[in-house]
mmCIF file of C-alpha atoms in Angstrom:
data_model
loop_
_atom_site.group_PDB
_atom_site.id
_atom_site.type_symbol
_atom_site.label_atom_id
_atom_site.label_comp_id
_atom_site.label_asym_id
_atom_site.label_seq_id
_atom_site.Cartn_x
_atom_site.Cartn_y
_atom_site.Cartn_z
ATOM 1 C CA PHE U 67 51.862 69.830 -93.332
ATOM 2 C CA GLY U 68 49.963 74.297 -94.001
ATOM 3 C CA GLY U 69 49.739 73.650 -90.252
ATOM 4 C CA MET U 70 53.793 73.490 -89.395
ATOM 5 C CA ARG U 71 54.400 75.622 -92.016
ATOM 6 C CA SER U 72 51.658 78.402 -90.101
ATOM 7 C CA ALA U 73 54.142 77.060 -86.661
ATOM 8 C CA LEU U 74 57.431 78.359 -88.222
ATOM 9 C CA SER U 75 55.937 81.648 -88.389
ATOM 10 C CA GLN U 76 54.223 81.767 -85.510
ATOM 11 C CA GLY U 77 57.062 79.826 -83.206
ATOM 12 C CA ALA U 78 56.403 76.357 -82.781
ATOM 13 C CA HIS U 79 55.940 74.944 -78.875
ATOM 14 C CA PRO U 80 59.308 72.827 -77.952
ATOM 15 C CA GLN U 81 57.296 71.729 -74.615
ATOM 16 C CA GLY U 82 53.671 70.391 -76.122
ATOM 17 C CA GLY U 83 54.534 69.887 -79.984
ATOM 18 C CA MET U 84 52.108 72.625 -81.609
ATOM 19 C CA GLY U 85 49.323 72.888 -79.221
ATOM 20 C CA THR U 86 48.049 69.270 -78.977
ATOM 21 C CA ALA U 87 48.112 66.144 -76.614
ATOM 22 C CA THR U 88 51.021 64.587 -78.399
ATOM 23 C CA ALA U 89 54.117 65.001 -76.520
ATOM 24 C CA PRO U 90 57.181 65.372 -78.616
ATOM 25 C CA ALA U 91 58.728 61.871 -78.245
ATOM 26 C CA TYR U 92 55.697 60.679 -79.426
ATOM 27 C CA ALA U 93 55.452 62.178 -82.678
ATOM 28 C CA VAL U 94 56.646 62.608 -85.363
ATOM 29 C CA MET U 95 56.962 64.551 -88.130
ATOM 30 C CA ILE U 96 56.720 63.291 -92.343
ATOM 31 C CA GLY U 97 58.098 65.718 -94.622
ATOM 32 C CA ASP U 98 59.578 66.193 -98.326
ATOM 33 C CA ARG U 99 61.255 69.481 -98.056
ATOM 34 C CA SER U 100 64.063 70.508 -95.271
ATOM 35 C CA HIS U 101 61.058 73.125 -94.179
ATOM 36 C CA ASP U 102 59.601 70.218 -93.069
ATOM 37 C CA ILE U 103 62.410 68.770 -90.829
ATOM 38 C CA ALA U 104 62.921 72.078 -89.553
ATOM 39 C CA ALA U 105 59.604 72.284 -87.818
ATOM 40 C CA GLY U 106 59.058 68.792 -86.806
ATOM 41 C CA ARG U 107 63.121 70.005 -84.560
ATOM 42 C CA ALA U 108 61.596 73.439 -83.189
ATOM 43 C CA CYS U 109 58.751 71.063 -81.783
ATOM 44 C CA GLY U 110 61.172 68.561 -80.643
ATOM 45 C CA THR U 111 59.495 65.460 -82.827
ATOM 46 C CA ARG U 112 62.008 62.464 -84.452
ATOM 47 C CA THR U 113 61.556 63.474 -88.015
ATOM 48 C CA PHE U 114 61.491 61.866 -91.192
ATOM 49 C CA GLY U 115 62.558 62.746 -94.949
ATOM 50 C CA VAL U 116 60.919 61.539 -97.538
ATOM 51 C CA LEU U 117 61.421 60.801 -101.141
ATOM 52 C CA TRP U 118 58.333 61.177 -102.995
ATOM 53 C CA GLY U 119 57.750 64.875 -102.739
ATOM 54 C CA ALA U 120 59.666 68.201 -103.449
ATOM 55 C CA GLY U 121 63.479 67.414 -101.868
ATOM 56 C CA ASP U 122 65.672 65.469 -102.315
ATOM 57 C CA ARG U 123 68.070 63.262 -100.182
ATOM 58 C CA ALA U 124 71.046 66.107 -99.863
ATOM 59 C CA GLU U 125 68.600 69.096 -99.104
ATOM 60 C CA LEU U 126 66.704 66.105 -96.341
ATOM 61 C CA GLU U 127 69.600 65.559 -94.768
ATOM 62 C CA ARG U 128 71.050 69.528 -94.676
ATOM 63 C CA ALA U 129 67.753 69.795 -92.437
ATOM 64 C CA GLY U 130 69.364 67.125 -90.544
ATOM 65 C CA ALA U 131 66.417 64.362 -90.605
ATOM 66 C CA ASP U 132 66.463 61.365 -88.447
ATOM 67 C CA ARG U 133 66.082 59.179 -90.964
ATOM 68 C CA VAL U 134 65.078 59.309 -95.203
ATOM 69 C CA LEU U 135 63.155 57.437 -96.298
ATOM 70 C CA THR U 136 62.794 55.707 -100.214
ATOM 71 C CA ASN U 137 59.648 54.062 -100.623
ATOM 72 C CA PRO U 138 55.746 54.925 -98.483
ATOM 73 C CA MET U 139 56.327 51.456 -97.041
ATOM 74 C CA GLU U 140 59.161 51.833 -94.939
ATOM 75 C CA LEU U 141 56.737 53.947 -92.717
ATOM 76 C CA GLU U 142 54.267 51.457 -91.195
ATOM 77 C CA PRO U 143 57.538 49.617 -89.727
ATOM 78 C CA LEU U 144 59.332 52.764 -88.198
ATOM 79 C CA LEU U 145 55.818 53.769 -86.897
ATOM 80 C CA LEU U 146 55.102 50.252 -85.097
ATOM 81 C CA SER U 147 58.068 50.049 -82.981
ATOM 82 C CA ALA U 148 57.641 54.118 -81.662
#
């Protein structure tokens, strides 16, 4: 996630994600803090906040996470259905 923090300080590239070949519509930012969600939103990706890290539900919801997950097992079906 260091790259995402770096991207925020350098300015994210909403039309092309983080300078990768993946279009934002096909990417998901997964993070446990508000700055992770902000980075994903700045890049135009969906954002999943996770509760098995440092942040809490209120922080992730305030940041605008599209989903807040409580268990890592919730990730697989969400990622495979995208």
